[in-house]
Coordinates of C-alpha atoms and ligand atoms in Angstrom, one line a residue:
X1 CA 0.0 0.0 0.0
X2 CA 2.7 2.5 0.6
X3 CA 3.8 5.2 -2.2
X4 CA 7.5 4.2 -3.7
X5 CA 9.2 6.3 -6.1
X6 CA 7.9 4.9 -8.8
X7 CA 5.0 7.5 -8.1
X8 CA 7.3 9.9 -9.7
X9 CA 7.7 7.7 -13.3
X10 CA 4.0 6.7 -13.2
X11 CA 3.3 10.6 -12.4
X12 CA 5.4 11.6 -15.4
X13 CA 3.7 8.8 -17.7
X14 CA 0.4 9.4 -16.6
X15 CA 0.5 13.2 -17.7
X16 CA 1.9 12.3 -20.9
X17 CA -1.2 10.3 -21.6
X18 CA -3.3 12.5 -20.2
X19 CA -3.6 14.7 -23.2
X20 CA -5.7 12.1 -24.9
X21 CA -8.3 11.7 -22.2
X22 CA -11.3 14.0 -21.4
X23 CA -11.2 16.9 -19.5
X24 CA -13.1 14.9 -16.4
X25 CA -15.9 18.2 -15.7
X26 CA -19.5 17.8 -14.6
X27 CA -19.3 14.0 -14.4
X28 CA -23.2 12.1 -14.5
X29 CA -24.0 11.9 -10.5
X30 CA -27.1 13.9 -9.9
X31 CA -30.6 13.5 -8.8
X32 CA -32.2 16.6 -6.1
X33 CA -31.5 18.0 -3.0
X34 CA -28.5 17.6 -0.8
X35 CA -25.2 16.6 0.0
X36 CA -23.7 17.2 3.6
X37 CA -20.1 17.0 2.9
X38 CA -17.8 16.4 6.2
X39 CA -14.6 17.9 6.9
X40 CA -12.6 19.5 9.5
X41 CA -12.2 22.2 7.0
X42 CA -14.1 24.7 9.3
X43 CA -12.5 27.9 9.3
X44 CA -9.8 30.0 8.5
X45 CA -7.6 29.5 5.3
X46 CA -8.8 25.7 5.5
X47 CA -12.4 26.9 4.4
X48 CA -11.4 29.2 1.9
X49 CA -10.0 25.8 0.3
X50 CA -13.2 24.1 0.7
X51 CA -15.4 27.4 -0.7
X52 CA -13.2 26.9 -3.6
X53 CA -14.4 23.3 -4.4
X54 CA -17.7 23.8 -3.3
X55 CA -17.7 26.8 -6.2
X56 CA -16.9 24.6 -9.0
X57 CA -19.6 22.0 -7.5
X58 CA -22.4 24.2 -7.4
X59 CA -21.3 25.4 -10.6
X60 CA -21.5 22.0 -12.5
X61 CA -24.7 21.3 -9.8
X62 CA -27.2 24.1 -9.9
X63 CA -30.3 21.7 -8.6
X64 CA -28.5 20.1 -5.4
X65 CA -27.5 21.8 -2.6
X66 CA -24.1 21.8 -0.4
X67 CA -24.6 21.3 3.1
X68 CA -21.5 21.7 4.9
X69 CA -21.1 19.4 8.0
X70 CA -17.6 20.7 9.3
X71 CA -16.6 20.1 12.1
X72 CA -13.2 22.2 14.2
X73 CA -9.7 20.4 14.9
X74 CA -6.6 20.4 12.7
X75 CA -5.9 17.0 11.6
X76 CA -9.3 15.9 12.2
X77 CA -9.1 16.2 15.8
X78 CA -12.1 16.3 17.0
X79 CA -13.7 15.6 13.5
X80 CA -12.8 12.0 13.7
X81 CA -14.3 11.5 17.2
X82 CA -17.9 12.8 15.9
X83 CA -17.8 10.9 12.9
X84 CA -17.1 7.8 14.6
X85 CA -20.0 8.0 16.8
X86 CA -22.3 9.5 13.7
X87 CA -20.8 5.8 11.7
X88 CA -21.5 3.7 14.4
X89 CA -25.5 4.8 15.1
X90 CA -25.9 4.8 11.5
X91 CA -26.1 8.3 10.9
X92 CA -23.9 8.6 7.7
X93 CA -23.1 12.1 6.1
X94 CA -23.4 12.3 2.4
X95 CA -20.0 11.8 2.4
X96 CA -17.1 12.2 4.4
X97 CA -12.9 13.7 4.8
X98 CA -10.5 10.1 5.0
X99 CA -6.8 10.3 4.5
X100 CA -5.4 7.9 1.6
X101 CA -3.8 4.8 3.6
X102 CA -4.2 3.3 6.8
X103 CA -7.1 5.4 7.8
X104 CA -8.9 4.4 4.8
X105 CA -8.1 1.2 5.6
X106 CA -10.2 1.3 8.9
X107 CA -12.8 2.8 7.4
X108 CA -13.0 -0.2 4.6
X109 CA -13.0 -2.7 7.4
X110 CA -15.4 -1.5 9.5
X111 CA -17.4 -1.6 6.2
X112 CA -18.2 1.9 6.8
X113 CA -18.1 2.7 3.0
X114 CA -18.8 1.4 -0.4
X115 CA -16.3 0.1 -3.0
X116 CA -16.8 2.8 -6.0
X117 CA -14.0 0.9 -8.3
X118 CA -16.7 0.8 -11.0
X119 CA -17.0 4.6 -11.1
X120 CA -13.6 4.6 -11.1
X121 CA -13.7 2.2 -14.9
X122 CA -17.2 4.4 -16.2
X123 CA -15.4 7.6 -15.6
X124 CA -11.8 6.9 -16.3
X125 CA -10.4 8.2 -13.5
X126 CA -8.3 4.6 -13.0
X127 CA -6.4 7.6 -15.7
X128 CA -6.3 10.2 -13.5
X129 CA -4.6 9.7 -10.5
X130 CA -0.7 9.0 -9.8
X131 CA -0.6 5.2 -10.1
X132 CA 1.0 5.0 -6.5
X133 CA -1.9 7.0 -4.8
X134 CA -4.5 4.7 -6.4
X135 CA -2.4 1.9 -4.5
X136 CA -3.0 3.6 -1.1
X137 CA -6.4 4.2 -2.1
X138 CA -7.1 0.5 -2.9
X139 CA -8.4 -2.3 -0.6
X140 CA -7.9 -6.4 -2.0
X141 CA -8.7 -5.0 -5.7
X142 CA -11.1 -2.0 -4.8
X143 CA -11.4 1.4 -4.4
X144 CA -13.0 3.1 -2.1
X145 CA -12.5 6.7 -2.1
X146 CA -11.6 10.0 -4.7
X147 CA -8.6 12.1 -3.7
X148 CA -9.4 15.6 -4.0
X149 CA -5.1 16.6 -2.9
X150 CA -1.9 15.9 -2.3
X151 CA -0.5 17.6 0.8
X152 CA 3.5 17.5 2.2
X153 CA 3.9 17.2 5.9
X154 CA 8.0 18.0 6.2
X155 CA 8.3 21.7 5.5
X156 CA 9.8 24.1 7.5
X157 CA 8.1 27.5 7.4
X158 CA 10.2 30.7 8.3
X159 CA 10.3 34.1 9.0
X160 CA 13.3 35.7 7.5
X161 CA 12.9 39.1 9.2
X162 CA 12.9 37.4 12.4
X163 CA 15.9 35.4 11.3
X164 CA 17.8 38.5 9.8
X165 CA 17.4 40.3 13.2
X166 CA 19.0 36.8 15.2
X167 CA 21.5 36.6 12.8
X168 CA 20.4 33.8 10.6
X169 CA 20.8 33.4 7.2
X170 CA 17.5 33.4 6.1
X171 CA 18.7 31.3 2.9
X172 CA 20.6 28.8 4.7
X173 CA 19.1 25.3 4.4
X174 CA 20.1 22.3 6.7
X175 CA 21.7 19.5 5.8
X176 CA 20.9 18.0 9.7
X177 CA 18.9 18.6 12.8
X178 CA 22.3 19.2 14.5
X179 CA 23.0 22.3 11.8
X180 CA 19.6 23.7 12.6
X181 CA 20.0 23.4 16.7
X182 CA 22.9 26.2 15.9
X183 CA 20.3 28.2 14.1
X184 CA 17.6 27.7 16.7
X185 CA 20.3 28.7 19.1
X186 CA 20.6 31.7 17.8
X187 CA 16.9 32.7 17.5
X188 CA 16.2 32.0 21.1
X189 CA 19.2 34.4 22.2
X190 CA 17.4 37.0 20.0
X191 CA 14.3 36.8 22.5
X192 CA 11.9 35.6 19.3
X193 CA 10.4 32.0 19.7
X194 CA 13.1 29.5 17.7
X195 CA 10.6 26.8 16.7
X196 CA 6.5 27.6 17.3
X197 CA 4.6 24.2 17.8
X198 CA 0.4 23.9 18.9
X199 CA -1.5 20.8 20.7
X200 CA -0.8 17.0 20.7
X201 CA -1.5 16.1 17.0
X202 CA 1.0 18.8 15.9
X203 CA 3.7 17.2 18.3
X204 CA 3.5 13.9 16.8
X205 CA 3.3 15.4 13.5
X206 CA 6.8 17.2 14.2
X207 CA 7.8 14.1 15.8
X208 CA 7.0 12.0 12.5
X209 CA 9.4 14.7 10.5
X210 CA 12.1 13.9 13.1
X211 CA 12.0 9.9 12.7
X212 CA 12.2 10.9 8.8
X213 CA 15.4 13.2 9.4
X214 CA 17.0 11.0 12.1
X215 CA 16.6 7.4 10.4
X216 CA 16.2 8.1 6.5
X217 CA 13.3 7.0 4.1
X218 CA 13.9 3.3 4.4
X219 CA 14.3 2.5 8.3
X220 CA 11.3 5.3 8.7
X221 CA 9.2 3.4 6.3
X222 CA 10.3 0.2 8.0
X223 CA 8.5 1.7 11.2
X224 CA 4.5 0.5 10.1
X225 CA 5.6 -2.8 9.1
X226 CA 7.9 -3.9 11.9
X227 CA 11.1 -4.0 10.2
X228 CA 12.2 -1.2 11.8
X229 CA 12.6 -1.9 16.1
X230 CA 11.3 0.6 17.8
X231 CA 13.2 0.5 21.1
X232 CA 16.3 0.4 18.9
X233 CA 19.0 3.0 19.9
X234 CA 18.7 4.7 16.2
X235 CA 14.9 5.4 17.5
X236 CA 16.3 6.5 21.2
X237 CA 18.7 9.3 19.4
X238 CA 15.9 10.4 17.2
X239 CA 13.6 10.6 20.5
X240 CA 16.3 12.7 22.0
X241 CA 16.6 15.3 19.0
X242 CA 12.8 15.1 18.9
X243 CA 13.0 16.5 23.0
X244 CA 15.8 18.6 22.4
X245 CA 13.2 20.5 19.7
X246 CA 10.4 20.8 21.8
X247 CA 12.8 22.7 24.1
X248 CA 12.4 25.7 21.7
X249 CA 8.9 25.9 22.0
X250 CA 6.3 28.1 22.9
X251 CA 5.0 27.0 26.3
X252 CA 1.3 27.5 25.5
X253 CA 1.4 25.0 23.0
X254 CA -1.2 22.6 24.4
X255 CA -3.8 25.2 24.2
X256 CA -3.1 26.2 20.6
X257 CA -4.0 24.9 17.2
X258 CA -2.0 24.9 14.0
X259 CA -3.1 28.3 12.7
X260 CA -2.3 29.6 15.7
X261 CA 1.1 28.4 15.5
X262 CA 1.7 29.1 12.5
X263 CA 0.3 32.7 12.5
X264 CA 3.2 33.0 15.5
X265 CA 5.8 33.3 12.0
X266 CA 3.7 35.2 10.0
X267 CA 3.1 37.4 12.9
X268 CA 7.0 37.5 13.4
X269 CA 6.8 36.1 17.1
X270 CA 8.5 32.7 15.7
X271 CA 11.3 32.1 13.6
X272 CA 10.1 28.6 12.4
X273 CA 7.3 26.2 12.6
X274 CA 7.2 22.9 11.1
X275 CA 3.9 22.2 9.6
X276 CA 2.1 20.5 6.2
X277 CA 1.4 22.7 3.6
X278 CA -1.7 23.9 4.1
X279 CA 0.2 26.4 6.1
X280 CA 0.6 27.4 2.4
X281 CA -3.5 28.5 2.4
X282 CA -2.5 30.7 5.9
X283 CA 0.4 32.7 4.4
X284 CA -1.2 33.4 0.9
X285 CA -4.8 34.3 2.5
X286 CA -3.1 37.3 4.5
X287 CA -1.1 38.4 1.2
X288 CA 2.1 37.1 2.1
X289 CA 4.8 36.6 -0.7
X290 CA 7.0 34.0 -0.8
X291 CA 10.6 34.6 -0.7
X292 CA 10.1 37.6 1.3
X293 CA 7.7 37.7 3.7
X294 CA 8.3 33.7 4.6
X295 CA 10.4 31.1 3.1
X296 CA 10.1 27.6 3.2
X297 CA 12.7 24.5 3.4
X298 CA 12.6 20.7 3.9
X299 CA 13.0 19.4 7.7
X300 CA 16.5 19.1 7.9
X301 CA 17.9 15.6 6.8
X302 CA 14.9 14.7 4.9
X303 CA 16.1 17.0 2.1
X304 CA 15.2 14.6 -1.1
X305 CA 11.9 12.8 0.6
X306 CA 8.1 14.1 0.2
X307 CA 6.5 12.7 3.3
X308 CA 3.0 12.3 1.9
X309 CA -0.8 12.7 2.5
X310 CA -3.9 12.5 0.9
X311 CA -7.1 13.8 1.4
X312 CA -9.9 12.0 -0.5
X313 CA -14.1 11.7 -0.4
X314 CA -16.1 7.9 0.4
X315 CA -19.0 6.8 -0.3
X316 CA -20.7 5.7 2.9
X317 CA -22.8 2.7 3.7
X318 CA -26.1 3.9 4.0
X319 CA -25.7 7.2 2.2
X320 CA -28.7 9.3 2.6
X321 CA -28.6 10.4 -1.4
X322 CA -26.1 8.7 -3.3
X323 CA -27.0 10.2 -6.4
X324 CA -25.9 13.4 -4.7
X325 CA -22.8 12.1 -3.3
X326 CA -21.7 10.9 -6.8
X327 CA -22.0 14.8 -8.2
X328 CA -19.9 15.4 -5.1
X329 CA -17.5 12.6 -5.6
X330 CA -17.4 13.7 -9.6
X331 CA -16.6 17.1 -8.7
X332 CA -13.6 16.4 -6.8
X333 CA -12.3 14.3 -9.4
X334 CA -12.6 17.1 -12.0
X335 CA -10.0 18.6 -13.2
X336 CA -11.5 22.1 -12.9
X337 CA -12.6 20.9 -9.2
X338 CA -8.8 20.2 -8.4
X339 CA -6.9 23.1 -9.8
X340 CA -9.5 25.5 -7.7
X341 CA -9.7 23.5 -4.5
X342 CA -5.7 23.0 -4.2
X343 CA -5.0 26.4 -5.4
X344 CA -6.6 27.9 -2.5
X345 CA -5.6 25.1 0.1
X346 CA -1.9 25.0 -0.7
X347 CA -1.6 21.5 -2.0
X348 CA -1.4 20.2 -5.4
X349 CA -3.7 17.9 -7.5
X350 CA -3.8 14.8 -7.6
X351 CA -5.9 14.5 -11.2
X352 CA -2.9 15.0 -13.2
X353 CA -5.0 16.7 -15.3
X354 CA -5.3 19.9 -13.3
X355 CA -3.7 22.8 -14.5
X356 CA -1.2 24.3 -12.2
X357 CA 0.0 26.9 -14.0
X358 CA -1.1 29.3 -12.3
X359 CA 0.0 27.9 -8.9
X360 CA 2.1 29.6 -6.5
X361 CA 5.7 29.4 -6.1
X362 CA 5.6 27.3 -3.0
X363 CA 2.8 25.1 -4.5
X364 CA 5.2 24.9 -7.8
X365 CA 8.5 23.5 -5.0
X366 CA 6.0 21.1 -3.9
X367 CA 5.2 19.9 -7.3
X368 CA 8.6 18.8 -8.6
X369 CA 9.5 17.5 -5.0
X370 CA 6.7 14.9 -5.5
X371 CA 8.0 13.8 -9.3
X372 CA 11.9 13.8 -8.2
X373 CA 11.6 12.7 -4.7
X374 CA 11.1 9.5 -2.6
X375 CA 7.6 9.1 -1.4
X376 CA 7.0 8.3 2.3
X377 CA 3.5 7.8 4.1
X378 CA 2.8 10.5 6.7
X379 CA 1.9 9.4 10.9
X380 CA 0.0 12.5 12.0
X381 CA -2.6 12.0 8.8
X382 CA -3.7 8.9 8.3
X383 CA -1.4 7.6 5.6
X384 CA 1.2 5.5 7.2
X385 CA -1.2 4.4 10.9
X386 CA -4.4 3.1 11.3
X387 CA -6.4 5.4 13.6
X388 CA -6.5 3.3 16.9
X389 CA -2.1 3.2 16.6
X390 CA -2.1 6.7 15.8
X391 CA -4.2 7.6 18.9
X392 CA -1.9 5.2 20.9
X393 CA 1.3 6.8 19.8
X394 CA -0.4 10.5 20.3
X395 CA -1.2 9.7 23.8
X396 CA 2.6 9.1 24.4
X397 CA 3.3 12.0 22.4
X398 CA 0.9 14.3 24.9
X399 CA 2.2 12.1 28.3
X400 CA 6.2 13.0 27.2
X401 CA 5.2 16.6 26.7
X402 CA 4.6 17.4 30.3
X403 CA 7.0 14.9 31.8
X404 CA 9.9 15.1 29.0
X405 CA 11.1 11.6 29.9
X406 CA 12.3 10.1 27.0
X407 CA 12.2 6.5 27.6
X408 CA 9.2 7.1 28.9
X409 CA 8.2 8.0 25.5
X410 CA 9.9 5.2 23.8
X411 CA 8.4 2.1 26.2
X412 CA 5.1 3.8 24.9
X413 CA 5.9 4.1 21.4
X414 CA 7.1 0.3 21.3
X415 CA 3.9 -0.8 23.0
X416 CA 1.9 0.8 20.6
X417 CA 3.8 -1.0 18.0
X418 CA 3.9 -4.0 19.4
X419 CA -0.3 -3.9 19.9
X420 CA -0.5 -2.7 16.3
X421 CA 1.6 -4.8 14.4
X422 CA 0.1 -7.8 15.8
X423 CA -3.4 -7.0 14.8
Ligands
BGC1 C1 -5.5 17.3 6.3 C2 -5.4 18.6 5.7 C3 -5.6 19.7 6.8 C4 -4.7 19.5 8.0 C5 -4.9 20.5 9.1 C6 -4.6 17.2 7.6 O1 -4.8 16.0 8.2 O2 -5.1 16.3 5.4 O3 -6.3 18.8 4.7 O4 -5.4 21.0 6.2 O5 -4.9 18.2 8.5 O6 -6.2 20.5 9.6

């Protein structure tokens, strides 16, 4: 299931053919009346993605209506709690947020959605995607779910006023964590926050980033299927850089979520945040230009890797208008659907169709990083965990974070492994 390089190749080969196929609008779902679509795209820049999309689908839908069943928490915080519950009393939305991966795998099952592989052959979208995403997206043969993105979760985000003032070279790039202590070192002297950082799921997500850095692409990716030991003394030294980092933090983190952290560089309060690209979406919706106002770099030592994530839209069991949901599902899928929604959310399309042209220059780094660079599966969103070992290794995450114990944080880490490998 996991994305190898080949993604790049079949990337490259699937956009040469592409010029033959159909342009992918409008689509034939339809019928009357609504679609609640459910996301934890509720506010702020996040939103302003999701307007985008749900543009283009009223657009190609002028009889069915959009009903937006957001709900708060980066990461699908709190999102994933309430659609849990709504799943299990049989209380579907007309379709619902799943990241490509593991998390779709729970989701498949729990039989909590349908297959939709034979939209996929009617439609032609088995031509659309990268043929490595359509791997993570595919259960024993099926498919179960349209991506509407393709997000990356190791960038570095930076202020290079605040840099400039602490003596930083605000071009300088990283080859190691080690290089980048000097520069947070620096920062911190200059009274400015080094490193800006929000509540649990943002933790493991810098966590995740660390692992990447610290062991490389193979022994990271060797973490989700066992071949990599997790009370190994390679995991023990990343562990330590990982604590060592969260030294440089803000100390209201837990009661912050990723805007808010993020908005700590834009505002100038931070020198750097580590965060997925959606932080893209924050820094273009308040007119910031790229280059100048922030700049952006890989995580140090994962220079070379594109930690992955996908966001993509089921069909549920029991789906109060299915007809509806297709229309939603075909949108998505569309070409003209993609290039609006990711242009406004900071990620880039996965219909290699879409036309990017007109993308920023961040979103345009991100775009040749995913056809040169080796594809990993991201923790913090869904791609590389199911959900129950994700909320295992978040709740050792959260633990270490007020008692800093570092083996602490490893026994907890290994038990989670060792309860989710087995089963
Ligand atoms: C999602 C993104 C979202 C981010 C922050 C990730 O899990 O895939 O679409 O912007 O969380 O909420």
């Amino acid at each position: 299931m996991r994305i190898t390089r080949r993604v790049g190749a079949a990337l490259v080969a699937t956009a040469l053919l592409s010029v033959a196929a159909c342009g992918g609008g409008g689509g034939s779902g339809s019928g009357e009346g609504e679609v609640e679509v459910f996301t934890w795209w509720a506010e702020g820049s996040e939103k302003e993605g999701l307007d985008a999309l749900v543009g283009v689908f009223e657009e190609q839908n002028p009889d069915l209506e959009f009903v937006n069943g957001a709900v708060a928490g980066g990461a699908g915080s709190e999102a994933k709690n309430v659609l849990a519950s709504r799943l299990q009393t049989n209380d579907p939305p007309g379709t619902f947020q799943a990241h490509a991966g593991a998390e779709l795998t729970d989701y498949i099952v729990q039989d909590d959605i349908e297959p939709i592989s034979d939209m996929y052959e009617e439609k032609g979208w088995n031509e659309l995607f990268p043929e490595g995403l359509l791997e993570q997206l595919d259960q024993d043969g099926e498919i179960y779910s349209v991506p509407s993105n393709i997000h990356r979760a190791n960038v570095v985000w930076a202020n290079p006023a605040v840099l400039q003032k602490a003596g930083v070279d605000p071009e300088a790039t990283y080859a190691s964590l080690d290089e980048w202590f000097a520069a947070l070192d620096k920062v911190e002297a200059s009274g400015a926050i080094p490193l800006s950082i929000a509540t649990d799921w943002t933790q493991v997500h810098l966590l995740e980033t660390v692992l990447l850095a610290d062991l490389g692409e193979e022994a990271y990716n060797g973490l989700w299927d066992g071949s990599t030991d997790w009370g190994s003394a390679e995991v023990t030294a990343a562990l330590e850089d990982y604590a060592k980092l969260l030294e440089y933090t803000n100390s209201d983190r837990q009661s912050l979520d990723w805007p808010d952290a993020t908005q700590l560089v834009i505002d100038g309060k931070a020198g750097f945040n580590v965060m997925g690209d959606w932080a893209e979406a924050a820094f273009a919706t308040q007119d910031k230009e790229f280059g100048t106002d922030y700049v952006t770099f890989p995580v140090p030592g994962t220079d070379g890797v594109f930690d992955f994530l996908a966001d993509s839209f089921t069909m549920p069991v029991g789906a109060p208008n299915p007809g509806a949901t297709e229309a939603w599902l075909d949108t998505v899928a569309s070409a003209e659907g993609q290039t609006a929604f990711n242009k406004a959310k900071g990620s880039i399309p996965a219909n290699t169709e879409a036309d990017t042209s007109d993308f920023g220059p961040y979103q345009q780094t991100a775009i040749e990083s995913f056809q040169q660079d080796a594809i990993v599966s991201s923790l913090a969103h869904g791609a590389a965990a199911s959900v129950s070992w994700l909320t295992d290794i978040t709740a050792a995450v959260s633990k270490f974070g007020s008692t800093g114990d570092v083996a602490g944080l490893q026994e907890g880490l290994v038990s989670a492994a060792e309860q989710h490998l087995e089963s």
